[in-house]
């Protein structure tokens, strides 16, 4: 590292409580050794967190009545079964009662209890600071039909640092569909971690919609799939002042399958970095990474994908695709797909392309009476919406489609 | 009624229309014939409002209103429709979504309420049946993977739904087999009358057998060089465009 610590790093050091556990201190030391990642760290080259994070807001406390009031107001009513976090803390008072739902166990977590995943300074920082997440377990063989929604809300109305850390675990053969709604608002700093562990033959549909993310936010997902487990995961990002969403996936058992997709609908000065490292750690695993970026105004989209295939992972099938749609000359897209292949009998590939709206298609729609703005929306929707098709859960697909259409409804005319 | 006067148009810096004047009366079917590259498709794009075509001079009036400053969608709402020589494929956009967006946009522009979905479906199904368009085609994305003839039938389907007052058919007959040609021509003829008018661009008399024109215009090098009755098309079929070639028309 640079040797010099940034002002933000020093502030973190001051914020770590004196009575923090030994393990929290260890993680913090690990973080300190690496420092806040920035341009000079290869995997963070396009997202200069070190420069962006100037001031560290106070660390969020467990929610009090006032915080619950703020969150409750935003939460509104829903048909779905919900699990709510406030400033990263599991809030049973706002969550539905799951005790009657067969196959689901939910428990609170104190300090970080589950580890693993990648060596990453922001994950270490999270482990040092996180308090009060949840553990959601779907039991062996359980088939949970209704969509379970995790809602992440803010309680504080001023800038806070949030360190949510949660675990979703599916037992062997279990099936579930989970929707995560992240809506903590623009204020503050976020460094969250979500662990997903899929037992043998289990299947999870997981959709995450990031609505308003913090001024500076990092989301880390650590995913482990056992043999023949299937994960179909879609992220829909919008209104991200500075977001890094990173996935560390281990396909750890033979025949596991990953569908990792996403769409980022960006405008203003939004910066969204989707980075994924997919380890094919067993033979005959399949992975598909497909990401679409719609970039208006001065938006900046980043895609970094790496598929790693060690020598023993024969019959690996991995394909990565990233596409950008530039709506403005001031928007930018950086894409870095990589394959690290050490096995010989594999089928792997990647592609990246950046395009603009097709003037002829727009004209065709307009000659049918569809106004220019509407015609743009139709084409943008068509560009992005197909990433939702990887989800098996129709309920989740519908939610994301509606969200996308709402997002485009709010979209300013392209200049 | 559409009146085009002294229209000069450049595309990518190259002059394509060179003082074109043309009038199509209400209820009239006018045919335009002319050699490849004479500017027929350019004319239809300019009338429809394509932005990258530079109008250097002249005017286009629809029912007395100058439409040059109007957007393509506004022109469509005024009753203009273009059957594309090469209809566009739009992957990812379902045909029904597209048809509904078009129909409702035009209704909205005219201050009418949206068509209820059931009524919309009924209209589409009825129009599709007349044009031998299968339900399967309607389920696919707009024109994606359609054969040339299927694309043309889909154009006529749109025309039937939108009931435009003024339609330009740019080589509607290209790519159609004999049966499809008949079906599509029937679609066009069904709209005739009621003051609706048509500008039929074609290379072949065969189409005009099915859609008999009231007048025939010959276009060459960006302008109308001769106008006459249906017999003009027959004469062209026999003798070609030699007499209108470079120098000859001057
Ligand atoms: N974008 C463009 N850039 C340059 N030249 C163009 C462009 N579009 C059209 N042209 C030229 O304009 C001329 C007229 O083309 P247009 O398509 O209008 O002819 P047409 O009469 O419809 O021919 P056809 O009978 O083959 O359909 C042609 O010489 C063509 O090459
Ligand atoms: Mg043409």
XYZ file of C-alpha atoms and ligand atoms in Angstrom:
697
model
C 0.000 0.000 0.000
C 0.903 3.627 0.029
C 2.155 3.518 3.561
C 0.279 6.715 4.274
C -3.103 6.121 5.773
C -5.959 8.251 4.535
C -7.940 10.523 6.804
C -10.889 8.160 6.469
C -8.788 5.198 7.620
C -7.788 7.109 10.718
C -11.380 7.994 11.387
C -12.379 4.321 11.223
C -9.700 3.572 13.733
C -11.182 6.154 16.092
C -14.671 4.732 15.631
C -13.871 1.145 16.606
C -15.133 0.794 20.172
C -12.470 0.215 22.817
C -14.335 -2.877 24.007
C -14.465 -4.454 20.563
C -13.846 -8.188 20.594
C -10.481 -9.668 19.816
C -11.728 -10.970 16.511
C -13.164 -7.570 15.541
C -9.783 -6.039 16.310
C -8.069 -8.662 14.215
C -10.271 -7.942 11.247
C -9.683 -4.271 11.676
C -5.927 -4.772 11.679
C -6.298 -6.786 8.511
C -8.248 -3.919 6.989
C -5.641 -1.421 8.105
C -2.844 -3.398 6.520
C -4.554 -3.259 3.131
C -6.036 0.182 3.612
C -9.008 1.639 1.794
C -8.811 0.292 -1.742
C -8.317 2.778 -4.525
C -7.068 3.219 -8.047
C -3.747 1.525 -7.377
C -5.333 -1.740 -6.325
C -5.991 -3.592 -9.551
C -9.365 -5.003 -8.583
C -10.506 -1.557 -7.450
C -8.977 0.389 -10.289
C -12.254 1.783 -11.611
C -13.761 2.542 -8.212
C -11.460 4.771 -6.268
C -12.983 4.326 -2.851
C -9.954 5.812 -1.178
C -10.564 9.125 -2.915
C -14.336 9.006 -2.674
C -14.606 8.294 1.027
C -13.326 11.499 2.598
C -15.298 11.587 5.786
C -16.524 8.640 7.800
C -19.967 9.245 9.306
C -20.645 8.019 12.862
C -21.364 4.316 13.127
C -25.092 3.531 13.275
C -26.446 2.268 16.598
C -29.013 -0.408 17.102
C -32.353 1.178 16.214
C -34.302 3.010 18.895
C -37.986 3.924 18.815
C -37.329 7.004 16.683
C -35.361 4.977 14.146
C -38.113 2.379 14.014
C -40.601 5.168 13.373
C -38.607 6.459 10.417
C -38.219 2.981 8.973
C -41.849 2.023 9.580
C -42.972 5.104 7.720
C -40.964 4.117 4.656
C -41.861 0.448 4.874
C -45.566 0.726 4.096
C -47.778 -2.314 3.679
C -47.085 -5.388 1.610
C -48.510 -8.780 0.832
C -45.082 -10.326 1.046
C -43.467 -11.907 4.084
C -40.809 -9.447 5.153
C -37.634 -9.368 7.127
C -36.562 -5.840 7.909
C -33.208 -4.363 8.821
C -32.688 -0.837 10.083
C -29.251 0.663 9.534
C -27.989 -2.886 9.104
C -29.592 -4.256 12.295
C -32.223 -6.950 12.120
C -35.504 -5.425 13.318
C -37.882 -8.206 14.425
C -40.446 -5.572 15.523
C -40.905 -4.482 11.913
C -40.558 -7.929 10.424
C -43.303 -10.447 9.857
C -43.707 -13.377 12.167
C -42.155 -16.334 10.414
C -42.839 -18.805 13.186
C -45.826 -20.202 11.330
C -43.990 -20.697 8.071
C -42.714 -24.228 7.768
C -39.070 -24.693 6.959
C -37.902 -21.179 7.858
C -35.733 -20.313 10.843
C -34.670 -16.754 11.542
C -32.267 -15.755 14.244
C -30.431 -12.637 15.306
C -26.696 -12.415 15.136
C -24.493 -10.380 17.450
C -21.018 -9.685 16.288
C -19.850 -11.242 13.044
C -20.271 -14.994 13.420
C -19.903 -16.356 9.962
C -16.843 -15.793 7.907
C -15.176 -17.058 4.850
C -15.450 -15.567 1.446
C -12.798 -13.561 -0.231
C -9.855 -11.657 1.085
C -11.139 -8.165 0.674
C -10.447 -5.128 2.856
C -14.076 -3.965 2.793
C -15.228 -7.378 3.927
C -12.714 -7.181 6.763
C -13.935 -3.720 7.679
C -17.473 -5.060 7.755
C -16.429 -7.948 9.996
C -14.804 -5.494 12.396
C -17.822 -3.209 12.728
C -20.904 -5.299 12.044
C -23.428 -5.943 14.813
C -26.862 -7.386 14.847
C -27.563 -9.026 11.506
C -29.754 -12.041 10.858
C -29.430 -15.616 9.850
C -32.144 -16.926 7.575
C -32.243 -20.679 7.225
C -34.401 -22.732 4.933
C -34.416 -26.258 6.265
C -33.373 -29.419 4.488
C -35.852 -30.283 1.771
C -38.130 -27.327 2.540
C -39.992 -25.793 -0.381
C -40.934 -22.259 0.505
C -43.508 -21.076 -2.009
C -44.132 -17.404 -1.175
C -41.440 -14.851 -1.976
C -39.553 -13.792 1.139
C -38.521 -10.159 1.112
C -35.576 -8.668 2.930
C -35.944 -4.914 3.276
C -32.950 -2.802 4.251
C -33.992 0.606 5.535
C -32.416 3.534 7.299
C -33.457 4.639 10.761
C -31.212 7.622 11.154
C -32.094 10.628 9.034
C -28.536 11.934 9.097
C -25.327 10.412 7.734
C -24.384 7.118 9.314
C -21.964 4.299 8.577
C -23.809 0.999 8.196
C -22.350 -2.481 8.349
C -25.134 -4.985 7.779
C -24.005 -8.607 7.741
C -26.485 -11.362 7.072
C -26.549 -14.996 6.098
C -28.981 -16.943 3.980
C -28.571 -20.707 4.156
C -30.505 -23.313 2.225
C -30.334 -26.895 3.425
C -29.943 -29.762 1.002
C -32.775 -29.916 -1.517
C -34.430 -26.739 -0.208
C -36.044 -24.211 -2.521
C -36.843 -20.560 -2.014
C -37.306 -17.231 -3.737
C -35.898 -14.200 -1.982
C -36.293 -10.560 -2.852
C -33.929 -8.070 -1.300
C -34.971 -4.439 -1.369
C -32.204 -2.057 -0.429
C -33.580 1.362 0.246
C -31.413 2.971 2.906
C -31.324 6.366 1.242
C -28.470 8.471 -0.048
C -27.122 9.550 3.336
C -23.931 8.138 4.763
C -21.618 5.245 4.054
C -22.454 1.579 3.649
C -20.308 -1.527 3.808
C -22.605 -4.525 3.894
C -22.035 -8.236 3.509
C -24.436 -10.970 2.529
C -23.484 -14.627 2.758
C -25.401 -17.167 0.741
C -24.803 -20.865 1.325
C -26.609 -23.364 -0.828
C -26.654 -27.005 0.211
C -26.605 -29.891 -2.210
C -29.438 -29.886 -4.741
C -30.933 -26.718 -3.321
C -32.246 -23.934 -5.526
C -32.478 -20.251 -4.785
C -33.950 -17.453 -6.842
C -32.570 -14.236 -5.467
C -33.371 -10.767 -6.752
C -31.921 -7.622 -5.291
C -33.164 -4.173 -6.142
C -30.952 -1.354 -5.000
C -32.968 1.801 -5.017
C -31.184 4.590 -3.220
C -27.732 3.609 -2.142
C -25.541 5.595 0.243
C -23.258 8.369 -0.984
C -20.505 5.782 -0.855
C -21.502 2.145 -0.613
C -19.898 -1.251 -0.922
C -21.972 -4.435 -0.978
C -20.191 -7.746 -0.793
C -21.852 -11.043 -1.553
C -20.175 -14.286 -0.621
C -21.789 -17.222 -2.271
C -21.087 -20.919 -1.871
C -22.811 -23.613 -3.858
C -22.616 -27.296 -2.991
C -23.023 -30.051 -5.558
C -25.908 -29.557 -8.002
C -27.115 -26.455 -6.185
C -28.589 -23.753 -8.375
C -28.505 -20.037 -7.785
C -30.326 -17.639 -10.071
C -29.453 -14.139 -8.935
C -30.457 -10.832 -10.469
C -29.524 -7.337 -9.340
C -31.380 -4.241 -10.434
C -29.456 -1.091 -9.603
C -30.583 2.502 -9.835
C -29.761 5.777 -8.126
C -26.305 4.781 -7.045
C -24.123 7.825 -6.305
C -21.132 5.533 -5.756
C -21.783 1.841 -5.488
C -19.513 -1.135 -5.653
C -21.429 -4.411 -5.590
C -19.047 -7.322 -5.551
C -19.687 -11.036 -5.739
C -17.324 -13.739 -4.624
C -18.773 -17.033 -5.721
C -17.457 -20.502 -5.148
C -19.003 -23.312 -7.175
C -17.819 -25.867 -4.689
C -19.606 -29.082 -5.652
C -19.860 -30.969 -8.885
C -22.658 -29.866 -11.186
C -23.493 -26.597 -9.408
C -25.092 -23.869 -11.532
C -24.931 -20.128 -11.269
C -26.926 -17.571 -13.193
C -25.655 -14.177 -12.151
C -27.299 -11.291 -13.931
C -28.092 -7.683 -13.475
C -29.193 -4.405 -14.925
C -27.965 -0.988 -13.857
C -30.102 1.996 -14.830
C -27.866 4.957 -14.240
C -28.106 8.691 -14.717
C -26.885 11.908 -13.083
C -23.378 11.276 -11.713
C -24.162 7.699 -10.717
C -21.295 5.290 -10.428
C -22.065 1.587 -10.297
C -19.373 -1.046 -10.222
C -20.403 -4.683 -10.515
C -17.459 -6.914 -9.855
C -17.547 -10.670 -9.664
C -15.055 -13.412 -9.100
C -16.496 -16.803 -9.912
C -14.439 -19.794 -8.820
C -15.319 -23.043 -10.527
C -13.937 -25.202 -7.752
C -15.482 -28.483 -8.880
C -15.971 -30.285 -12.176
C -18.948 -29.778 -14.457
C -20.245 -26.553 -12.984
C -22.065 -24.005 -15.107
C -21.953 -20.250 -14.720
C -23.524 -17.448 -16.734
C -22.804 -13.852 -15.888
C -24.900 -11.369 -17.837
C -24.986 -7.679 -17.036
C -26.583 -4.720 -18.773
C -25.902 -1.068 -18.134
C -28.073 1.828 -19.230
C -25.984 4.959 -18.942
C -27.427 8.459 -19.144
C -26.122 11.892 -18.170
C -22.651 11.594 -16.605
C -23.145 8.060 -15.348
C -20.270 5.673 -15.052
C -20.697 1.923 -15.297
C -18.055 -0.608 -14.360
C -18.098 -4.329 -15.020
C -15.336 -6.595 -13.816
C -15.825 -10.291 -14.164
C -13.396 -13.066 -13.554
C -14.005 -16.757 -14.070
C -11.389 -18.961 -12.462
C -11.092 -22.597 -13.458
C -8.478 -24.655 -11.601
C -7.008 -27.800 -13.195
C -9.442 -30.211 -11.525
C -12.557 -28.353 -12.699
C -12.941 -30.201 -15.990
C -16.140 -29.799 -18.020
C -16.572 -26.268 -16.763
C -19.037 -24.201 -18.746
C -18.703 -20.501 -18.055
C -19.849 -17.519 -20.082
C -19.729 -13.884 -19.248
C -21.439 -11.084 -21.109
C -21.609 -7.394 -20.446
C -23.442 -4.799 -22.520
C -23.676 -1.068 -22.124
C -26.249 1.234 -23.660
C -24.941 4.789 -23.811
C -27.652 7.423 -23.782
C -25.337 10.359 -23.396
C -21.923 11.338 -24.707
C -20.848 12.167 -21.179
C -21.575 8.709 -19.820
C -18.904 6.031 -19.702
C -18.592 2.298 -19.421
C -15.549 0.268 -18.403
C -15.634 -3.475 -18.847
C -12.988 -5.959 -17.854
C -13.979 -9.590 -18.347
C -11.238 -12.111 -17.555
C -10.827 -15.853 -17.750
C -8.210 -17.696 -15.736
C -8.355 -21.246 -16.999
C -6.071 -24.040 -15.893
C -8.188 -26.993 -16.989
C -8.171 -28.180 -20.593
C -11.638 -29.601 -21.145
C -13.760 -26.495 -20.667
C -16.114 -24.230 -22.600
C -15.613 -20.669 -21.469
C -16.081 -17.329 -23.105
C -16.771 -13.708 -22.574
C -17.961 -10.707 -24.492
C -18.478 -7.030 -23.918
C -20.092 -4.409 -26.106
C -21.246 -0.843 -25.799
C -23.958 0.466 -28.087
C -26.309 3.380 -28.500
C -30.011 3.364 -29.155
C -30.666 2.360 -32.738
C -31.833 5.458 -34.617
C -33.677 3.373 -37.204
C -35.597 1.402 -34.602
C -36.514 4.643 -32.847
C -37.712 6.135 -36.112
C -39.758 3.053 -36.884
C -41.529 3.262 -33.521
C -42.083 6.989 -33.923
C -43.667 6.615 -37.356
C -46.256 4.446 -35.612
C -47.157 7.384 -33.408
C -45.057 6.543 -30.370
C -43.480 9.808 -29.121
C -39.682 9.934 -29.052
C -39.345 9.650 -25.267
C -41.721 6.710 -25.146
C -39.917 5.039 -28.016
C -36.645 5.389 -26.119
C -38.190 3.830 -23.050
C -39.507 0.894 -25.042
C -36.057 0.217 -26.477
C -34.261 0.678 -23.157
C -36.684 -1.644 -21.463
C -36.134 -4.230 -24.186
C -32.389 -3.881 -23.772
C -32.372 -4.414 -20.019
C -35.376 -6.559 -19.161
C -34.148 -9.854 -20.552
C -31.677 -10.275 -17.682
C -34.704 -10.999 -15.495
C -35.591 -14.021 -17.559
C -32.966 -16.133 -15.801
C -35.162 -16.166 -12.694
C -37.419 -19.171 -12.369
C -39.727 -17.365 -9.953
C -42.398 -15.545 -11.892
C -43.186 -13.483 -8.812
C -39.653 -12.114 -8.697
C -39.574 -11.492 -12.422
C -42.782 -9.486 -12.226
C -41.456 -7.349 -9.382
C -38.305 -6.501 -11.289
C -40.145 -5.835 -14.547
C -42.472 -3.449 -12.788
C -39.551 -1.746 -11.041
C -37.732 -1.306 -14.322
C -40.763 0.146 -15.976
C -41.258 2.531 -13.032
C -37.621 3.542 -13.222
C -37.890 4.296 -16.914
C -41.087 6.201 -16.295
C -39.123 8.598 -14.119
C -36.291 8.825 -16.579
C -35.429 12.259 -17.864
C -35.450 12.617 -21.622
C -32.070 11.709 -23.085
C -30.292 14.756 -24.359
C -54.785 15.809 -49.013
C -51.012 15.929 -49.157
C -49.170 18.613 -51.085
C -45.442 18.459 -51.624
C -43.934 21.519 -53.249
C -40.484 22.045 -54.692
C -38.893 19.675 -52.189
C -35.110 19.638 -52.044
C -33.517 17.107 -49.714
C -29.951 16.098 -49.008
C -28.807 12.925 -47.286
C -25.302 12.778 -45.873
C -24.448 15.898 -47.878
C -25.720 14.418 -51.135
C -28.711 15.954 -52.889
C -31.346 13.256 -53.401
C -34.622 15.105 -53.946
C -34.314 17.917 -56.396
C -37.396 20.094 -56.552
C -40.064 17.437 -56.225
C -43.680 18.543 -56.511
C -46.568 16.164 -55.950
C -50.159 16.323 -54.804
C -52.369 13.462 -53.668
C -56.029 14.354 -53.323
C -58.313 12.962 -50.644
C -59.531 9.531 -51.627
C -56.955 9.214 -54.369
C -54.537 6.377 -55.011
C -51.384 7.694 -56.630
C -48.615 5.408 -57.820
C -44.976 6.359 -58.082
C -42.664 4.384 -60.314
C -39.052 5.137 -60.997
C -35.631 3.604 -61.402
C -33.585 2.309 -58.492
C -31.961 5.128 -56.602
C -34.264 7.838 -57.968
C -35.238 8.836 -54.429
C -38.580 7.109 -53.829
C -37.717 5.745 -50.393
C -36.045 9.027 -49.519
C -39.294 10.804 -50.297
C -41.260 8.452 -48.079
C -38.797 8.856 -45.186
C -38.863 12.632 -45.463
C -42.639 12.717 -45.445
C -42.603 10.433 -42.371
C -40.127 12.771 -40.672
C -36.736 11.128 -40.531
C -34.417 13.492 -38.700
C -31.177 12.819 -40.520
C -32.595 13.949 -43.857
C -31.914 17.602 -44.502
C -34.748 19.521 -46.117
C -33.053 22.317 -48.020
C -36.138 23.875 -49.539
C -39.818 23.302 -50.199
C -42.819 22.298 -48.132
C -44.987 19.326 -47.256
C -48.575 20.022 -46.218
C -51.015 17.500 -44.848
C -54.602 18.776 -44.999
C -53.198 22.276 -45.347
C -50.885 21.997 -42.325
C -47.143 22.267 -42.849
C -45.714 19.124 -41.261
C -41.994 19.716 -41.757
C -41.550 20.993 -38.209
C -43.571 18.155 -36.722
C -42.114 15.017 -35.166
C -42.728 11.619 -36.786
C -45.138 10.750 -33.980
C -47.098 13.969 -34.458
C -47.348 13.236 -38.152
C -48.575 9.741 -37.381
C -51.217 11.158 -35.070
C -52.325 13.415 -37.936
C -53.024 10.275 -39.921
C -49.802 9.587 -41.773
C -48.512 6.045 -42.156
C -45.511 4.527 -43.900
C -45.221 0.918 -44.974
C -41.453 0.486 -44.871
C -39.610 -1.014 -47.799
C -37.481 -2.750 -45.155
C -39.433 -3.038 -41.883
C -37.220 -2.927 -38.804
C -36.677 -5.817 -36.424
C -36.911 -4.819 -32.775
C -35.608 -7.594 -30.527
C -36.950 -7.635 -27.005
C -40.156 -5.739 -27.814
C -43.210 -7.957 -27.965
C -45.382 -7.370 -31.021
C -48.524 -6.913 -28.927
C -46.782 -4.397 -26.649
C -45.646 -2.515 -29.713
C -49.073 -2.489 -31.348
C -50.718 -1.360 -28.161
C -48.180 1.407 -27.596
C -48.723 2.666 -31.132
C -52.489 2.535 -31.033
C -52.791 4.138 -27.625
C -50.210 6.823 -28.354
C -52.218 7.921 -31.368
C -55.480 7.805 -29.457
C -53.928 9.857 -26.699
C -52.612 12.440 -29.180
C -56.134 12.769 -30.538
C -57.587 13.144 -27.055
C -59.237 9.717 -27.054
C -59.175 7.281 -24.155
C -56.942 4.211 -24.179
C -58.482 1.173 -25.764
C -59.420 -1.462 -23.153
C -57.117 -4.474 -23.480
C -59.931 -6.846 -24.383
C -61.151 -4.596 -27.185
C -57.564 -4.146 -28.375
C -56.982 -7.896 -28.490
C -60.202 -8.365 -30.392
C -59.220 -5.815 -33.022
C -55.743 -7.280 -33.452
C -57.051 -10.819 -33.762
C -59.635 -9.823 -36.334
C -57.132 -7.872 -38.429
C -54.542 -10.651 -38.126
C -56.993 -13.289 -39.272
C -57.756 -11.313 -42.434
C -54.049 -11.112 -43.248
C -53.258 -14.741 -42.429
C -51.036 -13.670 -39.551
C -50.765 -16.458 -37.001
C -51.075 -16.066 -33.235
C -47.540 -17.345 -33.052
C -46.276 -14.385 -35.081
C -48.068 -12.007 -32.754
C -46.288 -13.584 -29.806
C -42.840 -12.932 -31.199
C -40.806 -9.744 -30.848
C -41.493 -7.117 -33.514
C -40.531 -8.536 -36.920
C -37.707 -10.589 -35.418
C -36.941 -13.540 -37.634
C -39.954 -12.829 -39.845
C -39.619 -13.613 -43.532
C -39.725 -10.692 -45.944
C -43.354 -11.402 -46.741
C -44.321 -11.798 -43.085
C -42.825 -8.423 -42.331
C -44.896 -6.819 -45.061
C -48.070 -8.458 -43.788
C -47.254 -7.107 -40.345
C -46.967 -3.623 -41.855
C -50.415 -3.957 -43.365
C -51.736 -5.225 -40.041
C -50.501 -2.037 -38.398
C -52.083 0.017 -41.143
C -55.386 -1.778 -40.686
C -55.328 -1.085 -36.935
C -54.270 2.535 -37.162
C -56.578 3.412 -40.087
C -54.386 6.227 -41.391
C -55.791 8.951 -43.624
C -52.696 9.027 -45.763
C -50.490 5.997 -46.357
C -47.269 5.616 -48.242
C -46.606 2.057 -49.359
C -42.925 1.752 -50.210
C -42.626 -1.379 -52.331
C -45.247 -3.199 -50.355
C -45.126 -5.912 -53.017
C -41.453 -6.785 -52.687
C -40.998 -10.116 -50.967
C -44.682 -11.074 -51.164
C -45.812 -14.249 -52.873
C -48.884 -14.075 -55.092
C -51.331 -15.065 -52.360
C -49.840 -12.688 -49.805
C -49.879 -9.926 -52.382
C -53.603 -10.444 -52.862
C -54.250 -10.555 -49.130
C -52.264 -7.400 -48.489
C -53.863 -5.595 -51.410
C -57.261 -6.521 -49.979
C -56.118 -5.001 -46.688
C -55.285 -1.788 -48.499
C -58.445 -1.754 -50.582
C -60.558 -2.280 -47.471
C -59.321 1.103 -46.249
C -60.004 2.881 -49.522
C -62.788 5.382 -49.590
C -63.777 7.608 -46.699
C -61.347 10.191 -48.052
C -58.292 8.056 -47.301
C -55.488 8.405 -49.782
C -52.468 6.302 -50.723
C -49.119 6.814 -52.341
C -48.097 3.478 -53.789
C -44.427 3.111 -54.648
C -43.683 0.115 -56.825
C -41.625 -1.217 -59.678
C -44.302 -3.519 -61.006
C -47.647 -3.286 -62.727
C -48.705 -6.446 -60.921
C -49.338 -4.585 -57.666
C -51.338 -1.975 -59.561
C -53.543 -4.722 -60.941
C -54.611 -5.382 -57.371
C -54.628 -1.762 -56.217
C -55.716 0.202 -59.281
C -54.283 3.734 -59.099
C -56.086 6.912 -60.070
C -52.851 8.545 -61.223
C -49.328 7.374 -61.985
C -46.204 9.487 -61.517
C -42.766 8.765 -62.851
C -39.894 9.778 -60.639
C -36.375 10.185 -61.857
C -33.353 11.820 -60.258
C -35.251 13.245 -57.355
C -38.288 14.707 -59.064
C -41.529 13.819 -60.791
C -40.829 13.841 -64.505
C -44.132 12.642 -65.872
C -47.681 12.099 -64.634
C -50.596 10.337 -66.232
C -53.335 7.777 -65.832
C -53.038 4.020 -65.200
C -51.946 3.533 -68.794
C -48.618 5.200 -67.954
C -47.668 2.274 -65.755
C -48.416 -0.148 -68.571
C -46.263 1.883 -70.944
C -43.391 1.828 -68.472
C -43.687 -1.907 -68.113
C -43.226 -2.198 -71.878
C -40.488 0.364 -72.473
C -38.660 0.884 -69.184
C -37.179 4.163 -68.027
C -34.863 4.812 -70.964
C -36.662 7.954 -72.036
C -36.223 9.432 -68.534
C -32.532 8.574 -68.247
C -29.817 11.161 -67.915
C -30.002 13.832 -70.565
C -33.203 12.517 -72.092
C -35.447 14.359 -69.642
C -33.565 17.646 -69.988
N -27.747 7.643 -45.817
C -27.415 7.804 -47.118
N -26.166 8.203 -47.433
C -25.815 8.386 -48.728
N -26.627 8.173 -49.761
C -27.868 7.769 -49.499
C -28.342 7.563 -48.164
N -29.613 7.166 -48.224
C -29.943 7.128 -49.528
N -28.888 7.479 -50.304
C -28.851 7.529 -51.741
O -29.979 8.234 -52.221
C -30.385 7.719 -53.456
C -31.875 7.451 -53.425
O -32.140 6.354 -52.587
P -33.598 5.799 -52.343
O -33.501 4.702 -51.385
O -34.482 6.936 -52.017
O -33.947 5.247 -53.798
P -35.217 4.453 -54.289
O -35.792 5.252 -55.384
O -36.102 4.140 -53.161
O -34.555 3.138 -54.869
P -35.112 1.612 -54.918
O -36.026 1.535 -56.082
O -33.879 0.813 -55.155
O -35.764 1.322 -53.631
C -29.542 6.481 -53.735
O -28.530 6.831 -54.645
C -28.965 6.169 -52.395
O -27.703 5.549 -52.506
Mg -36.695 2.388 -52.219
